[in-house]
């Protein structure tokens, strides 16, 4: 989330961008489309450091979770996080899912010790970055709507 600059993040493929620093923008675009169907914003926390309290942001309705990869279960999403750490020989840690308020995604946090605008979870929120992420997220969603909107309610 914080190691790449906005320019470096925007140079990534759509999947890399929305899995590695722009998930909050993608989730917000999904939320705007799916809130009327009962979906809410959620976040996965890894440990207690503020940088990782929103390790990943997505929308969910019950155990049906939707992010840039499409629809899967929230429990499966949590298990994928653990599996990624195990597969890469990273120290194992606990992942938990929590509600997420839309306003917190784009509120500037002034006590972040990195250049550029960030929210309090260290996600980048500079105007150009968010605008370009929104454009790319909308294009991704429009190109395969069935991947995101055929989410089963559980």
Short mmCIF file of C-alpha atoms in Angstrom, two decimals:
data_model
loop_
_atom_site.label_atom_id
_atom_site.label_comp_id
_atom_site.label_asym_id
_atom_site.label_seq_id
_atom_site.Cartn_x
_atom_site.Cartn_y
_atom_site.Cartn_z
CA UNK A 1 0.00 0.00 0.00
CA UNK A 2 2.60 2.57 0.94
CA UNK A 3 5.83 1.50 -0.73
CA UNK A 4 4.93 2.41 -4.34
CA UNK A 5 4.25 5.97 -5.47
CA UNK A 6 0.94 6.91 -7.06
CA UNK A 7 2.62 6.92 -10.47
CA UNK A 8 4.11 3.46 -9.89
CA UNK A 9 0.76 2.09 -8.76
CA UNK A 10 -1.01 3.55 -11.79
CA UNK A 11 1.56 1.91 -14.07
CA UNK A 12 0.47 -1.54 -12.83
CA UNK A 13 -2.12 -3.73 -14.54
CA UNK A 14 -5.69 -3.28 -13.33
CA UNK A 15 -5.57 -6.47 -11.23
CA UNK A 16 -2.23 -5.51 -9.67
CA UNK A 17 -3.46 -1.99 -8.95
CA UNK A 18 -6.72 -3.07 -7.33
CA UNK A 19 -5.08 -5.88 -5.37
CA UNK A 20 -2.11 -3.81 -4.24
CA UNK A 21 -3.07 -0.25 -3.39
CA UNK A 22 -6.31 0.77 -5.10
CA UNK A 23 -8.76 -1.73 -3.59
CA UNK A 24 -10.50 1.03 -1.61
CA UNK A 25 -11.42 2.87 -4.82
CA UNK A 26 -12.61 -0.31 -6.55
CA UNK A 27 -14.67 -1.22 -3.48
CA UNK A 28 -16.25 2.24 -3.44
CA UNK A 29 -17.25 1.89 -7.10
CA UNK A 30 -18.81 -1.51 -6.35
CA UNK A 31 -20.53 -0.08 -3.27
CA UNK A 32 -22.18 2.64 -5.34
CA UNK A 33 -23.66 -0.08 -7.57
CA UNK A 34 -24.48 -2.72 -4.95
CA UNK A 35 -25.51 -0.85 -1.79
CA UNK A 36 -29.17 -0.93 -2.87
CA UNK A 37 -28.91 -4.75 -2.92
CA UNK A 38 -27.77 -4.91 0.71
CA UNK A 39 -24.01 -4.88 0.16
CA UNK A 40 -21.85 -2.99 2.63
CA UNK A 41 -18.22 -1.94 2.65
CA UNK A 42 -15.92 -4.28 4.58
CA UNK A 43 -12.22 -4.37 5.35
CA UNK A 44 -9.76 -7.07 6.29
CA UNK A 45 -7.42 -6.20 9.13
CA UNK A 46 -4.02 -7.81 9.55
CA UNK A 47 -2.76 -7.30 13.08
CA UNK A 48 -3.07 -3.98 14.94
CA UNK A 49 -0.82 -1.49 13.08
CA UNK A 50 -2.95 1.23 11.40
CA UNK A 51 -1.27 0.49 8.06
CA UNK A 52 -2.87 -2.95 8.08
CA UNK A 53 -6.28 -2.25 9.65
CA UNK A 54 -7.62 -2.01 6.09
CA UNK A 55 -5.26 -4.47 4.43
CA UNK A 56 -8.00 -5.05 1.85
CA UNK A 57 -11.33 -3.28 1.21
CA UNK A 58 -14.29 -4.87 -0.60
CA UNK A 59 -18.10 -5.11 -0.45
CA UNK A 60 -20.09 -7.94 1.10
CA UNK A 61 -23.60 -9.16 1.76
CA UNK A 62 -23.55 -11.94 4.31
CA UNK A 63 -20.67 -14.22 3.35
CA UNK A 64 -20.77 -13.13 -0.32
CA UNK A 65 -17.77 -10.83 -0.85
CA UNK A 66 -16.97 -8.94 -4.05
CA UNK A 67 -13.70 -7.28 -5.04
CA UNK A 68 -11.68 -6.85 -8.24
CA UNK A 69 -11.36 -10.62 -8.55
CA UNK A 70 -15.12 -11.10 -8.57
CA UNK A 71 -17.37 -12.90 -6.13
CA UNK A 72 -16.29 -15.38 -3.48
CA UNK A 73 -17.03 -15.98 0.17
CA UNK A 74 -15.68 -13.63 2.79
CA UNK A 75 -14.35 -16.62 4.71
CA UNK A 76 -12.58 -17.74 1.53
CA UNK A 77 -11.09 -14.27 1.11
CA UNK A 78 -9.69 -14.44 4.66
CA UNK A 79 -8.33 -17.93 4.00
CA UNK A 80 -6.64 -16.65 0.81
CA UNK A 81 -4.79 -14.03 2.87
CA UNK A 82 -3.46 -16.69 5.23
CA UNK A 83 -2.53 -18.96 2.32
CA UNK A 84 -0.62 -16.14 0.59
CA UNK A 85 1.50 -15.63 3.73
CA UNK A 86 2.05 -19.36 4.18
CA UNK A 87 3.00 -19.88 0.53
CA UNK A 88 5.52 -17.03 0.68
CA UNK A 89 6.98 -18.13 4.04
CA UNK A 90 5.84 -14.91 5.74
CA UNK A 91 5.15 -15.04 9.48
CA UNK A 92 1.55 -16.09 9.98
CA UNK A 93 -0.82 -13.56 11.46
CA UNK A 94 -4.52 -13.37 12.13
CA UNK A 95 -6.88 -11.77 9.63
CA UNK A 96 -10.30 -10.45 10.63
CA UNK A 97 -13.12 -8.75 8.70
CA UNK A 98 -14.78 -5.57 9.93
CA UNK A 99 -17.35 -3.03 8.73
CA UNK A 100 -15.94 -0.04 6.89
CA UNK A 101 -17.49 3.41 6.55
CA UNK A 102 -17.42 4.99 3.10
CA UNK A 103 -16.28 8.39 4.39
CA UNK A 104 -13.19 6.84 6.03
CA UNK A 105 -11.92 5.67 2.64
CA UNK A 106 -11.22 9.18 1.38
CA UNK A 107 -10.70 11.26 4.53
CA UNK A 108 -7.21 12.75 4.68
CA UNK A 109 -5.17 11.63 7.66
CA UNK A 110 -2.60 14.27 8.52
CA UNK A 111 -0.40 12.15 10.78
CA UNK A 112 0.86 9.78 8.06
CA UNK A 113 4.63 9.97 7.69
CA UNK A 114 4.68 9.44 3.90
CA UNK A 115 4.50 11.91 1.02
CA UNK A 116 1.14 12.51 -0.64
CA UNK A 117 -2.44 12.28 0.57
CA UNK A 118 -3.43 9.15 2.50
CA UNK A 119 -6.37 8.00 4.57
CA UNK A 120 -5.69 6.74 8.10
CA UNK A 121 -5.14 3.21 6.75
CA UNK A 122 -2.31 4.46 4.50
CA UNK A 123 -4.30 4.12 1.27
CA UNK A 124 -3.42 6.77 -1.29
CA UNK A 125 -6.19 9.30 -1.88
CA UNK A 126 -4.63 11.99 -4.08
CA UNK A 127 -7.14 13.49 -6.51
CA UNK A 128 -5.39 12.29 -9.68
CA UNK A 129 -4.84 8.81 -8.25
CA UNK A 130 -8.47 8.36 -7.16
CA UNK A 131 -9.81 9.80 -10.41
CA UNK A 132 -7.71 7.42 -12.54
CA UNK A 133 -8.55 4.44 -10.29
CA UNK A 134 -12.26 5.24 -10.61
CA UNK A 135 -11.98 5.41 -14.41
CA UNK A 136 -10.19 2.06 -14.54
CA UNK A 137 -12.53 0.41 -12.00
CA UNK A 138 -15.62 1.50 -13.95
CA UNK A 139 -14.12 0.15 -17.17
CA UNK A 140 -13.30 -3.19 -15.51
CA UNK A 141 -16.76 -3.51 -14.01
CA UNK A 142 -18.47 -2.54 -17.28
CA UNK A 143 -16.41 -5.05 -19.28
CA UNK A 144 -17.52 -8.05 -17.17
CA UNK A 145 -20.57 -7.03 -15.09
CA UNK A 146 -21.57 -10.66 -14.47
CA UNK A 147 -18.35 -11.11 -12.51
CA UNK A 148 -19.45 -8.49 -9.99
CA UNK A 149 -23.24 -8.22 -10.11
CA UNK A 150 -24.26 -11.86 -10.10
CA UNK A 151 -23.11 -12.11 -6.51
CA UNK A 152 -25.28 -14.58 -4.60
CA UNK A 153 -26.87 -13.34 -1.39
CA UNK A 154 -26.01 -15.63 1.50
#
